[in-house]
Short mmCIF file of C-alpha atoms and ligand atoms in Angstrom, two decimals:
data_model
loop_
_atom_site.label_atom_id
_atom_site.label_comp_id
_atom_site.label_asym_id
_atom_site.label_seq_id
_atom_site.Cartn_x
_atom_site.Cartn_y
_atom_site.Cartn_z
CA MET L 1 -40.93 78.11 22.42
CA GLU L 2 -40.10 76.54 19.10
CA TYR L 3 -40.20 72.89 18.09
CA TYR L 4 -37.52 71.21 15.99
CA SER L 5 -37.72 68.05 13.92
CA THR L 6 -35.88 64.92 15.04
CA ASN L 7 -34.66 64.61 11.42
CA HIS L 8 -33.04 68.07 11.72
CA SER L 9 -33.59 68.96 8.08
CA THR L 10 -36.42 71.46 8.25
CA ARG L 11 -36.95 74.80 10.01
CA ASN L 12 -38.27 75.09 13.57
CA VAL L 13 -41.98 75.75 13.98
CA SER L 14 -44.33 77.33 16.55
CA LEU L 15 -46.45 75.27 18.96
CA CYS L 16 -49.49 76.06 16.79
CA GLU L 17 -47.83 74.69 13.68
CA ALA L 18 -46.49 71.62 15.49
CA VAL L 19 -49.98 70.82 16.79
CA VAL L 20 -51.79 71.40 13.51
CA LYS L 21 -49.21 69.59 11.33
CA GLY L 22 -48.46 66.69 13.67
CA LEU L 23 -45.46 65.46 11.67
CA ALA L 24 -42.57 67.68 10.49
CA ALA L 25 -42.06 68.35 6.77
CA ASP L 26 -38.96 66.11 6.75
CA ARG L 27 -41.03 63.29 8.37
CA GLY L 28 -39.30 63.79 11.71
CA LEU L 29 -41.11 64.22 15.02
CA PHE L 30 -41.37 67.59 16.71
CA MET L 31 -39.52 68.14 19.98
CA PRO L 32 -39.33 71.24 22.19
CA GLU L 33 -36.11 73.08 21.27
CA ARG L 34 -35.22 73.36 24.94
CA ILE L 35 -36.53 71.66 28.04
CA PRO L 36 -37.27 74.19 30.79
CA SER L 37 -36.95 73.14 34.45
CA LEU L 38 -39.29 73.70 37.32
CA PRO L 39 -37.77 75.27 40.45
CA ASN L 40 -36.68 73.07 43.38
CA ALA L 41 -39.21 74.82 45.60
CA PHE L 42 -41.96 73.41 43.39
CA PHE L 43 -40.87 69.85 44.13
CA LYS L 44 -40.38 70.51 47.87
CA ASN L 45 -44.00 71.55 48.14
CA ILE L 46 -45.57 69.35 45.48
CA GLY L 47 -47.30 67.03 47.96
CA ASN L 48 -49.56 69.92 48.97
CA LEU L 49 -50.77 70.59 45.44
CA SER L 50 -53.72 69.10 43.57
CA LEU L 51 -53.50 67.21 40.27
CA GLN L 52 -54.86 70.26 38.45
CA GLU L 53 -52.48 72.69 40.17
CA ILE L 54 -49.46 70.51 39.40
CA SER L 55 -50.53 69.94 35.81
CA TYR L 56 -51.07 73.63 35.20
CA ALA L 57 -47.65 74.53 36.61
CA VAL L 58 -46.04 71.96 34.30
CA ALA L 59 -48.16 72.95 31.28
CA ASN L 60 -47.44 76.62 31.84
CA THR L 61 -43.71 75.92 31.92
CA LEU L 62 -43.94 74.12 28.57
CA PHE L 63 -46.68 75.99 26.70
CA GLY L 64 -47.11 79.25 28.65
CA GLU L 65 -45.21 81.44 26.16
CA ASP L 66 -47.30 80.27 23.25
CA MET L 67 -50.87 80.82 24.31
CA ASP L 68 -53.20 82.74 26.53
CA SER L 69 -52.59 81.60 30.10
CA SER L 70 -56.19 81.68 31.31
CA GLU L 71 -57.17 79.61 28.27
CA LEU L 72 -54.38 77.13 29.03
CA LYS L 73 -55.55 76.94 32.62
CA ASN L 74 -59.12 76.15 31.52
CA ILE L 75 -57.88 73.44 29.18
CA VAL L 76 -55.76 71.82 31.90
CA TYR L 77 -58.52 72.01 34.51
CA ASP L 78 -61.15 70.56 32.14
CA THR L 79 -58.84 67.82 30.90
CA LEU L 80 -57.78 66.64 34.35
CA ASN L 81 -61.13 66.64 36.10
CA PHE L 82 -60.91 63.06 37.37
CA GLU L 83 -58.89 61.14 39.91
CA ILE L 84 -55.48 59.54 39.29
CA PRO L 85 -54.98 57.59 42.51
CA LEU L 86 -51.73 55.95 43.52
CA VAL L 87 -52.65 52.58 45.01
CA HIS L 88 -50.30 50.46 47.12
CA VAL L 89 -50.09 46.93 45.69
CA ASN L 90 -47.18 45.05 47.19
CA GLY L 91 -43.93 45.86 49.07
CA ASP L 92 -42.58 49.11 47.65
CA ILE L 93 -44.72 48.91 44.53
CA TYR L 94 -47.56 51.29 43.70
CA SER L 95 -50.08 51.36 40.88
CA LEU L 96 -50.70 54.74 39.27
CA GLU L 97 -54.27 54.26 38.07
CA LEU L 98 -54.55 56.22 34.86
CA PHE L 99 -57.90 54.77 33.86
CA HIS L 100 -60.45 56.91 35.67
CA GLY L 101 -61.10 59.15 32.65
CA PRO L 102 -64.10 59.01 30.28
CA THR L 103 -62.96 56.01 28.18
CA ALA L 104 -61.04 54.32 31.01
CA ALA L 105 -57.67 54.62 29.24
CA PHE L 106 -54.72 56.85 30.04
CA LYS L 107 -54.89 58.27 26.54
CA ASP L 108 -57.93 60.33 27.55
CA VAL L 109 -55.76 63.10 28.95
CA GLY L 110 -53.56 63.50 25.89
CA ALA L 111 -56.50 63.20 23.52
CA ARG L 112 -58.65 65.72 25.36
CA PHE L 113 -55.77 68.12 25.80
CA MET L 114 -54.90 67.93 22.13
CA ALA L 115 -58.52 68.35 20.99
CA ARG L 116 -58.82 71.52 23.04
CA LEU L 117 -55.46 72.89 21.90
CA LEU L 118 -56.28 72.22 18.25
CA GLY L 119 -59.67 73.86 18.77
CA TYR L 120 -57.93 76.88 20.34
CA PHE L 121 -55.44 77.29 17.51
CA THR L 122 -57.97 76.83 14.68
CA ARG L 123 -60.35 79.27 16.39
CA ASN L 124 -57.62 81.89 16.56
CA ASP L 125 -56.52 81.36 12.98
CA LYS L 126 -59.51 81.12 10.69
CA SER L 127 -57.26 80.54 7.66
CA LYS L 128 -56.71 77.03 8.96
CA GLY L 129 -60.21 75.92 7.90
CA GLU L 130 -61.59 72.53 8.90
CA VAL L 131 -58.95 70.15 10.21
CA ASN L 132 -59.13 66.43 9.48
CA VAL L 133 -57.54 64.34 12.16
CA LEU L 134 -56.36 60.90 11.09
CA VAL L 135 -55.64 58.33 13.73
CA ALA L 136 -54.52 54.71 13.54
CA THR L 137 -55.50 52.60 16.51
CA SER L 138 -55.23 49.11 17.86
CA GLY L 139 -57.99 50.02 20.32
CA ASP L 140 -57.33 52.53 23.05
CA THR L 141 -56.09 55.46 20.97
CA GLY L 142 -59.19 55.41 18.82
CA SER L 143 -61.58 55.51 21.73
CA ALA L 144 -59.71 58.20 23.64
CA VAL L 145 -59.20 60.40 20.58
CA ALA L 146 -62.72 59.95 19.23
CA ASN L 147 -64.24 60.81 22.60
CA GLY L 148 -61.81 63.67 23.20
CA PHE L 149 -62.69 65.23 19.84
CA LEU L 150 -66.39 64.41 19.79
CA GLY L 151 -68.34 67.57 18.94
CA VAL L 152 -65.23 69.80 18.73
CA GLU L 153 -66.10 72.38 16.06
CA GLY L 154 -63.96 72.64 12.94
CA VAL L 155 -62.39 69.21 13.43
CA ARG L 156 -63.31 65.92 11.73
CA VAL L 157 -61.81 62.66 12.96
CA PHE L 158 -61.12 59.48 10.97
CA VAL L 159 -60.23 56.45 13.06
CA LEU L 160 -58.50 53.61 11.18
CA TYR L 161 -58.54 50.32 13.03
CA PRO L 162 -57.72 46.70 12.17
CA GLU L 163 -60.68 44.40 11.64
CA GLY L 164 -61.44 42.09 14.55
CA LYS L 165 -58.39 42.91 16.72
CA GLY L 166 -59.72 45.13 19.49
CA SER L 167 -62.06 44.07 22.27
CA GLN L 168 -65.80 44.66 21.87
CA ILE L 169 -65.83 47.43 24.46
CA GLN L 170 -62.82 49.11 22.89
CA ASP L 171 -64.33 49.12 19.40
CA ALA L 172 -67.73 50.30 20.61
CA GLN L 173 -66.09 53.41 22.04
CA PHE L 174 -65.29 54.86 18.66
CA THR L 175 -67.60 53.06 16.22
CA THR L 176 -70.84 54.18 17.87
CA LEU L 177 -70.28 57.92 18.20
CA GLY L 178 -71.29 59.44 14.84
CA GLN L 179 -71.22 63.28 14.58
CA ASN L 180 -67.72 64.37 13.51
CA ILE L 181 -66.22 60.90 14.04
CA THR L 182 -65.85 58.35 11.20
CA ALA L 183 -64.62 54.84 12.00
CA ILE L 184 -62.82 52.98 9.20
CA GLU L 185 -62.39 49.25 9.63
CA VAL L 186 -59.30 48.20 7.67
CA ASN L 187 -58.82 44.67 6.43
CA GLY L 188 -55.27 44.38 7.84
CA THR L 189 -53.09 44.86 10.92
CA PHE L 190 -52.42 47.86 13.16
CA ASP L 191 -49.15 48.41 11.31
CA ASP L 192 -51.16 48.64 8.06
CA CYS L 193 -53.36 51.30 9.65
CA GLN L 194 -50.33 53.26 10.84
CA ARG L 195 -48.78 53.02 7.36
CA LEU L 196 -51.98 54.28 5.73
CA VAL L 197 -52.04 57.32 8.02
CA LYS L 198 -48.39 58.07 7.24
CA SER L 199 -49.05 57.71 3.49
CA ALA L 200 -51.92 60.17 3.74
CA PHE L 201 -49.66 62.79 5.33
CA LEU L 202 -47.16 62.38 2.51
CA ASP L 203 -49.67 62.45 -0.33
CA GLU L 204 -49.39 65.86 -2.01
CA GLU L 205 -52.70 65.72 -3.81
CA LEU L 206 -54.59 64.88 -0.65
CA ASN L 207 -52.80 67.58 1.35
CA ALA L 208 -53.59 70.18 -1.30
CA LYS L 209 -57.27 69.44 -0.88
CA MET L 210 -57.61 68.82 2.84
CA LYS L 211 -55.94 69.99 6.00
CA LEU L 212 -54.68 66.82 7.66
CA SER L 213 -53.48 66.36 11.21
CA SER L 214 -52.51 63.42 13.37
CA ALA L 215 -53.64 62.42 16.83
CA ASN L 216 -51.27 59.54 17.40
CA SER L 217 -48.65 60.12 20.05
CA ILE L 218 -46.47 61.69 17.37
CA ASN L 219 -48.40 64.91 18.06
CA VAL L 220 -46.73 67.03 20.75
CA ALA L 221 -50.10 68.10 22.17
CA ARG L 222 -50.97 64.48 22.77
CA PHE L 223 -47.82 62.99 24.17
CA LEU L 224 -46.42 65.82 26.30
CA PRO L 225 -49.42 66.21 28.68
CA GLN L 226 -48.89 62.60 29.75
CA MET L 227 -45.99 63.80 31.87
CA PHE L 228 -48.49 65.34 34.32
CA TYR L 229 -49.16 61.83 35.65
CA TYR L 230 -45.64 61.31 36.83
CA PHE L 231 -45.43 64.65 38.61
CA TYR L 232 -48.63 63.75 40.40
CA ALA L 233 -47.32 60.27 41.23
CA TYR L 234 -44.31 61.94 42.85
CA ALA L 235 -46.61 64.25 44.81
CA GLN L 236 -48.52 61.26 46.16
CA LEU L 237 -45.31 59.46 47.10
CA GLN L 238 -44.24 62.59 48.97
CA GLN L 239 -47.53 62.59 50.90
CA ARG L 240 -46.67 59.04 51.98
CA ASN L 241 -43.12 59.97 52.94
CA GLN L 242 -41.67 57.72 50.26
CA THR L 243 -39.51 60.25 48.45
CA ASP L 244 -36.38 59.47 50.45
CA LYS L 245 -36.29 56.30 48.34
CA ASP L 246 -35.03 56.21 44.75
CA ILE L 247 -38.02 56.28 42.48
CA VAL L 248 -38.37 53.88 39.59
CA VAL L 249 -41.16 54.30 37.03
CA ALA L 250 -42.29 51.36 34.89
CA VAL L 251 -44.43 52.11 31.84
CA PRO L 252 -46.17 49.50 29.67
CA SER L 253 -44.98 50.70 26.28
CA GLY L 254 -46.20 50.38 22.71
CA ASN L 255 -45.47 53.49 20.68
CA PHE L 256 -43.42 54.92 23.61
CA GLY L 257 -45.36 58.20 23.85
CA ASN L 258 -46.20 57.78 27.52
CA ILE L 259 -42.69 56.87 28.64
CA THR L 260 -41.13 59.60 26.48
CA ALA L 261 -43.31 62.18 28.26
CA ALA L 262 -42.06 60.80 31.59
CA LEU L 263 -38.44 61.01 30.40
CA ILE L 264 -38.95 64.67 29.50
CA GLY L 265 -40.56 65.20 32.92
CA LYS L 266 -37.32 64.02 34.49
CA ARG L 267 -35.39 66.55 32.38
CA MET L 268 -37.69 69.22 33.78
CA GLY L 269 -36.49 68.30 37.25
CA LEU L 270 -38.83 65.53 38.36
CA PRO L 271 -36.78 63.34 40.72
CA ILE L 272 -37.13 59.93 39.11
CA LYS L 273 -34.02 57.77 39.26
CA ARG L 274 -34.67 55.38 36.41
CA PHE L 275 -37.30 53.94 34.12
CA ILE L 276 -38.42 50.55 32.89
CA ALA L 277 -39.93 50.31 29.42
CA ALA L 278 -42.10 47.23 29.78
CA ASN L 279 -42.88 45.23 26.65
CA ASN L 280 -45.00 42.26 25.72
CA ARG L 281 -43.59 39.99 23.00
CA ASN L 282 -43.22 43.02 20.76
CA ASP L 283 -39.76 43.58 22.15
CA ILE L 284 -38.02 45.82 19.61
CA PHE L 285 -36.93 48.29 22.28
CA TYR L 286 -35.80 45.55 24.64
CA GLN L 287 -33.65 44.12 21.84
CA TYR L 288 -32.27 47.58 21.18
CA LEU L 289 -31.17 47.83 24.83
CA LEU L 290 -29.42 44.47 24.55
CA THR L 291 -27.75 44.95 21.18
CA GLY L 292 -27.68 48.67 20.36
CA LYS L 293 -29.47 47.84 17.11
CA TYR L 294 -32.97 49.05 16.30
CA GLU L 295 -34.71 46.52 14.10
CA PRO L 296 -38.44 47.10 13.52
CA LYS L 297 -40.51 43.97 12.99
CA PRO L 298 -44.11 43.25 12.06
CA SER L 299 -46.25 43.38 15.20
CA ILE L 300 -47.33 40.21 17.01
CA ALA L 301 -50.85 39.93 18.44
CA THR L 302 -50.88 39.61 22.27
CA ILE L 303 -53.39 39.95 25.12
CA ALA L 304 -51.91 43.39 25.85
CA ASN L 305 -52.90 44.57 22.39
CA ALA L 306 -52.40 48.31 22.84
CA MET L 307 -48.69 47.47 23.01
CA ASP L 308 -48.62 45.38 19.84
CA VAL L 309 -46.30 47.73 18.01
CA GLY L 310 -43.46 46.57 15.81
CA ASP L 311 -41.92 49.98 15.11
CA PRO L 312 -42.52 52.35 18.06
CA SER L 313 -43.08 55.79 16.56
CA ASN L 314 -41.55 57.71 19.48
CA PHE L 315 -38.24 55.87 19.37
CA ALA L 316 -36.74 58.80 17.43
CA ARG L 317 -37.59 61.07 20.37
CA VAL L 318 -35.93 58.75 22.88
CA LEU L 319 -32.78 58.65 20.74
CA ASP L 320 -32.72 62.43 20.41
CA LEU L 321 -33.16 62.98 24.16
CA TYR L 322 -30.02 60.96 24.85
CA GLY L 323 -27.94 62.32 21.95
CA HIS L 324 -28.28 58.97 20.16
CA SER L 325 -26.10 57.34 22.81
CA HIS L 326 -27.01 53.71 23.48
CA LYS L 327 -24.89 53.86 26.62
CA ARG L 328 -26.74 56.85 28.08
CA ILE L 329 -30.09 55.30 27.24
CA CYS L 330 -29.12 52.09 29.04
CA GLN L 331 -28.02 54.07 32.11
CA GLU L 332 -31.50 55.47 32.59
CA ILE L 333 -33.86 52.94 30.99
CA SER L 334 -34.05 49.19 31.34
CA GLY L 335 -36.49 46.86 29.67
CA CYS L 336 -38.30 43.55 29.83
CA THR L 337 -40.36 41.35 27.54
CA TYR L 338 -43.09 38.95 28.63
CA THR L 339 -45.17 36.33 26.88
CA ASP L 340 -48.95 36.12 27.16
CA GLU L 341 -48.48 33.22 29.60
CA GLN L 342 -46.29 35.36 31.87
CA ILE L 343 -48.74 38.26 31.67
CA SER L 344 -51.66 35.97 32.55
CA GLU L 345 -49.78 34.35 35.40
CA THR L 346 -48.88 37.76 36.89
CA LEU L 347 -52.44 38.99 36.56
CA ALA L 348 -53.91 35.87 38.18
CA ARG L 349 -51.37 35.75 41.00
CA THR L 350 -51.66 39.45 41.89
CA TYR L 351 -55.44 39.14 42.01
CA LYS L 352 -55.26 36.08 44.24
CA GLU L 353 -52.44 37.13 46.55
CA GLN L 354 -52.74 40.90 46.66
CA GLY L 355 -56.42 41.28 45.87
CA TYR L 356 -55.48 43.77 43.18
CA LEU L 357 -56.88 43.38 39.67
CA LEU L 358 -54.42 44.39 36.95
CA ASP L 359 -55.23 44.73 33.29
CA PRO L 360 -52.92 42.89 30.84
CA HIS L 361 -50.92 46.07 30.10
CA GLY L 362 -50.39 47.10 33.69
CA ALA L 363 -49.47 43.49 34.48
CA VAL L 364 -46.42 43.74 32.21
CA ALA L 365 -45.07 46.78 34.05
CA TYR L 366 -45.94 45.39 37.49
CA ARG L 367 -44.05 42.19 36.78
CA ALA L 368 -41.05 44.23 35.63
CA LEU L 369 -40.96 46.01 39.00
CA MET L 370 -41.38 42.72 40.89
CA GLU L 371 -38.31 41.40 39.08
CA GLN L 372 -36.16 44.51 38.88
CA LEU L 373 -36.83 46.72 41.92
CA LYS L 374 -33.82 46.96 44.28
CA PRO L 375 -33.70 47.64 48.02
CA GLY L 376 -34.01 51.36 48.73
CA GLU L 377 -36.17 51.94 45.68
CA ALA L 378 -39.90 52.63 45.40
CA GLY L 379 -41.58 51.57 42.18
CA VAL L 380 -44.55 53.13 40.43
CA PHE L 381 -46.13 51.43 37.45
CA ALA L 382 -48.60 53.00 35.08
CA GLU L 383 -51.87 51.03 35.16
CA THR L 384 -52.92 52.22 31.72
CA ALA L 385 -56.39 50.70 31.27
CA HIS L 386 -59.33 49.55 33.34
CA PRO L 387 -59.40 45.71 33.46
CA ALA L 388 -63.04 45.75 32.29
CA LYS L 389 -61.87 46.99 28.90
CA PHE L 390 -60.44 43.51 28.41
CA LYS L 391 -63.31 41.81 30.18
CA SER L 392 -63.36 38.40 28.52
CA THR L 393 -59.56 38.02 28.59
CA VAL L 394 -59.30 39.07 32.22
CA GLU L 395 -62.28 36.95 33.33
CA SER L 396 -60.87 33.82 31.75
CA ILE L 397 -57.52 34.45 33.47
CA ILE L 398 -58.87 35.03 36.97
CA GLY L 399 -61.90 32.74 36.74
CA ASP L 400 -64.08 35.46 38.20
CA THR L 401 -66.37 38.17 36.83
CA VAL L 402 -65.22 41.73 36.24
CA ALA L 403 -67.71 44.52 36.76
CA VAL L 404 -67.93 47.02 33.91
CA PRO L 405 -68.05 50.67 35.03
CA GLU L 406 -71.23 52.42 33.98
CA ARG L 407 -69.48 54.87 31.66
CA LEU L 408 -68.11 51.94 29.63
CA GLU L 409 -71.39 50.06 29.63
CA LYS L 410 -73.06 53.02 27.91
CA PHE L 411 -70.91 52.66 24.80
CA MET L 412 -72.06 49.08 24.30
CA GLN L 413 -75.63 50.26 23.82
CA GLY L 414 -74.83 52.49 20.82
CA GLU L 415 -75.22 51.42 17.22
CA LYS L 416 -72.07 50.49 15.32
CA GLN L 417 -71.43 52.80 12.34
CA THR L 418 -68.32 51.92 10.41
CA VAL L 419 -66.84 51.97 6.89
CA ASN L 420 -65.03 48.77 5.87
CA MET L 421 -62.12 48.84 3.42
CA PRO L 422 -59.06 46.93 2.18
CA SER L 423 -55.62 48.05 3.39
CA GLY L 424 -54.51 49.69 0.10
CA PHE L 425 -53.87 53.44 0.29
CA THR L 426 -55.96 54.23 -2.80
CA TRP L 427 -59.05 53.06 -0.93
CA VAL L 428 -58.41 55.32 2.01
CA LYS L 429 -57.57 58.24 -0.25
C1 PLP X 501 -51.58 53.01 24.30
C2 PLP X 501 -51.48 52.10 25.41
C3 PLP X 501 -50.24 51.66 25.89
C4 PLP X 501 -48.93 52.07 25.24
O1 PLP X 501 -48.68 53.45 25.34
P1 PLP X 501 -47.58 54.13 24.40
O2 PLP X 501 -47.63 55.56 24.76
O3 PLP X 501 -48.03 53.88 22.98
O4 PLP X 501 -46.29 53.48 24.69
C5 PLP X 501 -50.22 50.85 27.00
N1 PLP X 501 -51.37 50.43 27.59
C6 PLP X 501 -52.57 50.82 27.14
C7 PLP X 501 -53.79 50.31 27.82
C8 PLP X 501 -52.68 51.65 26.05
O5 PLP X 501 -53.88 52.02 25.61
#
């Protein structure tokens, strides 16, 4: 299968090229040229399949033509070797806990999948040489990518992150690793980091000297595997005899990679009725739904900081999926925007009344379902991070202690190794 650019002014490329390049030559984002469907029989029986079986069936439908199938199977099985439970929270609302991976963030799956795919393609094409992966992060991307790529041969990773914005646990997950991972602390915001990465991809001199690739959700190998979650959520709803209801999926959204993967999953046949793109105060998409105008803004710092994005990079993909029709987008996707106070209140109340501990990101999506779910619908929200990743914030909200899982605790014991620099591109170059 070929991949086209959302800017439509460059040729189509192979999966290999899309993964290695990250961004198209005309600065557009790669999209699969057609979206294949899975057969109805697959969905009838999906409740009997495991996470790995479902994910492989979906991956094979998307990527099967372009690589060795036993290799693809290994990659899927290794990437998805942890639990993604669907937990009942309240009424018809379920939490899809995406945080049981190595760094306790949902980005683990995309990052690990991409690392393995990039490793596969560079191994099979020696002319590619060493690949340098650049990634801008406000916290979770950096840790998931750095850990996903740690020790992968032929790949070096540079993580650019804003000084003093992430939580201590988040930062420790990519600043303490060493080996092929370099952490760069930028004196600026997340948007500055994202701009620096984009500038690097456009710099001819740099690209002549080094092979550069991205690991932000602009890379197809990172964002597409996130659709596995939603197929598995559907399977678990089927096991609980909930699939006679209309299914609504709410996704806490920043760069819109996760929700875009879910939207493509629906095009592949997954029976989801509608989606909610849940926002914190960075409400550019919510405003777009209201007005039809897309107006990027500088990001605002919130307690759900992985969603502090003022210009969601996957918006171009959402537009393309719906033929740039605001009307069609509004028919399938609704939105919401919540302040830190509303997020805190939701988190505290759900802990007290339901005994369920949300993290600030999941809380945004949960509240959206509480407000927007209609009779006859069942709602699933993506719980995208373990609450312990935002320990001090969450503890001050609930007035109780939050236990840190052992695998997160380990990162805190490592030694911080980081390069500090101003936000000018010449420094990074
Ligand atoms: C990255 C992230 C998000 C936002 O995901 P996008 O794919 O960028 O929309 C939400 N919650 C957490 C915890 C994250 O790390």
